[in-house]
Amino acid sequence: MMRSSEPWPYVESSPPVSDERLEFDAHVSFRRKKSSKRQQRFTNLLYAAFARECIKTSREHGEDEEEGGDQEVGKVVAAVERSEVFVPIFSRSFAESSRCLMEVEKMVECKRRILPIFFDVDPSDVRRQRGPFEQPFADHEKRFSKEKVKAWRDALGETGEISGHDLRNAPQG
């Protein structure tokens, strides 16, 4: 597990959690489908950096509910529940995936550290579900209950308030 004496920058503090339930140091949530090559490269570099620092990450990822069904959703939820820190990588296509939204909802529900990364999106768009988040939420309102969509909106609103890493103007290298 990560040493608690080493604070993560830009992370909200949260109450300590019993280590016996936690298997992973970090859970990274990102949209695999429709990711740009630049975002895929960034995500691969992030995983490599975590591995170099011996930060154990879960490899369960959310996509769309059409892929894998309820069994896959259960695996993703379990991975989130067994992680100490959450790293959602918000991208332009993130909100298109109901599973990615479900992951963020679960992260907020767990009340642990969240380190958001805003990859080519404005944090205020995440917070208010504007810009690239607006149409996907309109689509979700047609497919899911009002309560479920509200829970996702609330989770994004809360996560978008956290000071994270804004990579809108990062070098293209």
Tab-separated table of C-alpha atoms in Angstrom:
chain	number	residue	atom	x	y	z
A	1	MET	CA	0.000	0.000	0.000
A	2	MET	CA	1.060	3.602	-0.456
A	3	ARG	CA	2.739	5.169	2.500
A	4	SER	CA	0.374	7.675	4.081
A	5	SER	CA	3.316	9.897	5.040
A	6	GLU	CA	3.762	10.769	1.344
A	7	PRO	CA	0.877	13.081	0.450
A	8	TRP	CA	-0.433	13.122	-3.095
A	9	PRO	CA	-0.461	16.611	-4.547
A	10	TYR	CA	-3.835	18.164	-5.318
A	11	VAL	CA	-5.768	15.479	-3.478
A	12	GLU	CA	-8.628	16.007	-1.092
A	13	SER	CA	-7.976	14.340	2.212
A	14	SER	CA	-10.406	11.750	3.371
A	15	PRO	CA	-10.889	9.587	6.441
A	16	PRO	CA	-8.505	6.651	6.811
A	17	VAL	CA	-9.721	3.329	5.483
A	18	SER	CA	-8.922	-0.076	6.878
A	19	ASP	CA	-6.055	-1.572	4.869
A	20	GLU	CA	-7.472	-5.081	5.176
A	21	ARG	CA	-10.145	-4.302	2.542
A	22	LEU	CA	-7.784	-2.626	0.115
A	23	GLU	CA	-5.904	-4.549	-2.534
A	24	PHE	CA	-4.848	-1.705	-4.816
A	25	ASP	CA	-3.055	1.560	-4.219
A	26	ALA	CA	-4.833	3.240	-7.132
A	27	HIS	CA	-7.711	2.765	-9.534
A	28	VAL	CA	-7.442	4.614	-12.844
A	29	SER	CA	-10.688	5.285	-14.677
A	30	PHE	CA	-10.554	6.292	-18.327
A	31	ARG	CA	-12.359	5.772	-21.595
A	32	ARG	CA	-10.467	3.190	-23.653
A	33	LYS	CA	-12.733	3.400	-26.655
A	34	LYS	CA	-12.538	6.632	-28.592
A	35	SER	CA	-9.323	7.646	-26.816
A	36	SER	CA	-6.910	9.659	-28.889
A	37	LYS	CA	-3.441	8.215	-29.456
A	38	ARG	CA	-2.152	11.045	-27.266
A	39	GLN	CA	-4.450	10.020	-24.406
A	40	GLN	CA	-3.539	6.344	-24.837
A	41	ARG	CA	0.152	7.292	-24.701
A	42	PHE	CA	-0.457	9.383	-21.563
A	43	THR	CA	-2.364	6.555	-19.854
A	44	ASN	CA	0.376	4.055	-20.706
A	45	LEU	CA	3.003	6.437	-19.294
A	46	LEU	CA	0.919	6.895	-16.126
A	47	TYR	CA	0.692	3.125	-15.596
A	48	ALA	CA	4.449	2.797	-16.231
A	49	ALA	CA	5.178	5.545	-13.685
A	50	PHE	CA	2.938	3.836	-11.124
A	51	ALA	CA	4.739	0.527	-11.736
A	52	ARG	CA	8.164	2.190	-11.343
A	53	GLU	CA	7.077	3.596	-7.983
A	54	CYS	CA	5.593	0.214	-6.934
A	55	ILE	CA	2.078	1.637	-6.865
A	56	LYS	CA	-0.260	-1.298	-7.410
A	57	THR	CA	-3.101	-0.379	-9.765
A	58	SER	CA	-6.273	-2.243	-10.612
A	59	ARG	CA	-6.668	-3.217	-14.253
A	60	GLU	CA	-10.467	-3.399	-14.322
A	61	HIS	CA	-11.873	-0.681	-16.549
A	62	GLY	CA	-15.314	0.499	-17.431
A	63	GLU	CA	-16.574	0.891	-20.940
A	64	ASP	CA	-20.100	0.557	-22.170
A	65	GLU	CA	-22.649	-1.771	-20.641
A	66	GLU	CA	-22.953	-3.666	-23.926
A	67	GLU	CA	-19.503	-5.130	-23.292
A	68	GLY	CA	-19.434	-7.827	-20.639
A	69	GLY	CA	-22.731	-7.124	-18.941
A	70	ASP	CA	-23.394	-7.205	-15.219
A	71	GLN	CA	-20.474	-9.514	-14.438
A	72	GLU	CA	-17.999	-6.947	-15.797
A	73	VAL	CA	-19.749	-4.136	-13.922
A	74	GLY	CA	-19.349	-6.154	-10.723
A	75	LYS	CA	-15.609	-6.577	-11.354
A	76	VAL	CA	-15.156	-2.847	-11.930
A	77	VAL	CA	-17.139	-1.916	-8.811
A	78	ALA	CA	-15.132	-4.411	-6.744
A	79	ALA	CA	-11.848	-2.971	-8.062
A	80	VAL	CA	-12.963	0.538	-7.116
A	81	GLU	CA	-14.004	-0.607	-3.640
A	82	ARG	CA	-10.606	-2.260	-3.099
A	83	SER	CA	-8.560	0.809	-4.112
A	84	GLU	CA	-7.054	3.472	-1.880
A	85	VAL	CA	-6.806	6.353	-4.376
A	86	PHE	CA	-8.865	7.086	-7.476
A	87	VAL	CA	-7.547	8.683	-10.656
A	88	PRO	CA	-10.325	9.479	-13.129
A	89	ILE	CA	-8.962	10.717	-16.457
A	90	PHE	CA	-11.717	12.922	-17.846
A	91	SER	CA	-11.578	13.166	-21.636
A	92	ARG	CA	-13.922	14.471	-24.306
A	93	SER	CA	-15.607	11.039	-24.663
A	94	PHE	CA	-15.613	10.071	-20.961
A	95	ALA	CA	-19.291	10.888	-20.326
A	96	GLU	CA	-20.408	8.767	-23.292
A	97	SER	CA	-19.648	5.669	-21.199
A	98	SER	CA	-22.203	4.819	-18.532
A	99	ARG	CA	-19.629	2.530	-16.917
A	100	CYS	CA	-17.107	5.348	-16.592
A	101	LEU	CA	-19.803	7.463	-14.956
A	102	MET	CA	-20.699	4.570	-12.667
A	103	GLU	CA	-17.030	4.311	-11.653
A	104	VAL	CA	-16.887	7.991	-10.691
A	105	GLU	CA	-20.153	7.663	-8.779
A	106	LYS	CA	-18.637	4.734	-6.828
A	107	MET	CA	-15.402	6.687	-6.212
A	108	VAL	CA	-17.324	9.539	-4.634
A	109	GLU	CA	-19.435	7.106	-2.630
A	110	CYS	CA	-16.283	5.449	-1.195
A	111	LYS	CA	-15.126	8.813	0.214
A	112	ARG	CA	-11.421	8.252	-0.404
A	113	ARG	CA	-8.794	10.324	-2.177
A	114	ILE	CA	-9.564	11.387	-5.736
A	115	LEU	CA	-6.938	12.860	-8.040
A	116	PRO	CA	-8.757	13.929	-11.212
A	117	ILE	CA	-6.929	14.460	-14.477
A	118	PHE	CA	-8.651	16.729	-16.995
A	119	PHE	CA	-7.341	15.549	-20.360
A	120	ASP	CA	-8.258	18.096	-23.046
A	121	VAL	CA	-11.405	19.104	-21.129
A	122	ASP	CA	-12.169	22.116	-18.987
A	123	PRO	CA	-12.733	21.159	-15.321
A	124	SER	CA	-15.793	23.434	-15.288
A	125	ASP	CA	-17.290	21.374	-18.144
A	126	VAL	CA	-16.924	18.266	-15.973
A	127	ARG	CA	-18.380	20.090	-12.971
A	128	ARG	CA	-21.386	21.458	-14.883
A	129	GLN	CA	-21.705	18.761	-17.598
A	130	ARG	CA	-21.274	21.270	-20.401
A	131	GLY	CA	-19.315	21.125	-23.637
A	132	PRO	CA	-18.417	17.521	-24.517
A	133	PHE	CA	-20.378	16.276	-21.475
A	134	GLU	CA	-23.689	17.919	-22.378
A	135	GLN	CA	-24.928	15.671	-25.209
A	136	PRO	CA	-23.926	12.381	-23.578
A	137	PHE	CA	-25.928	13.351	-20.498
A	138	ALA	CA	-28.919	14.235	-22.659
A	139	ASP	CA	-28.608	10.763	-24.203
A	140	HIS	CA	-28.299	9.085	-20.790
A	141	GLU	CA	-31.477	10.838	-19.629
A	142	LYS	CA	-33.339	8.928	-22.365
A	143	ARG	CA	-31.902	5.548	-21.344
A	144	PHE	CA	-31.540	5.660	-17.561
A	145	SER	CA	-33.658	6.712	-14.594
A	146	LYS	CA	-33.644	10.323	-13.449
A	147	GLU	CA	-32.162	9.175	-10.134
A	148	LYS	CA	-29.248	7.393	-11.828
A	149	VAL	CA	-28.418	10.345	-14.102
A	150	LYS	CA	-28.668	12.725	-11.131
A	151	ALA	CA	-26.241	10.534	-9.170
A	152	TRP	CA	-23.779	10.685	-12.094
A	153	ARG	CA	-24.209	14.452	-12.406
A	154	ASP	CA	-23.649	14.893	-8.668
A	155	ALA	CA	-20.531	12.693	-8.778
A	156	LEU	CA	-19.055	14.635	-11.705
A	157	GLY	CA	-19.979	17.907	-10.017
A	158	GLU	CA	-18.186	16.898	-6.842
A	159	THR	CA	-15.156	15.461	-8.658
A	160	GLY	CA	-14.925	18.487	-10.943
A	161	GLU	CA	-14.558	20.687	-7.846
A	162	ILE	CA	-11.359	18.917	-6.791
A	163	SER	CA	-8.175	20.655	-7.808
A	164	GLY	CA	-6.587	18.146	-10.156
A	165	HIS	CA	-4.229	18.100	-13.091
A	166	ASP	CA	-5.445	20.168	-16.037
A	167	LEU	CA	-3.807	18.828	-19.200
A	168	ARG	CA	-5.604	20.992	-21.740
A	169	ASN	CA	-2.455	22.892	-22.584
A	170	ALA	CA	0.069	20.102	-22.091
A	171	PRO	CA	2.764	19.608	-24.763
A	172	GLN	CA	1.753	17.342	-27.605
A	173	GLY	CA	4.920	15.195	-27.296
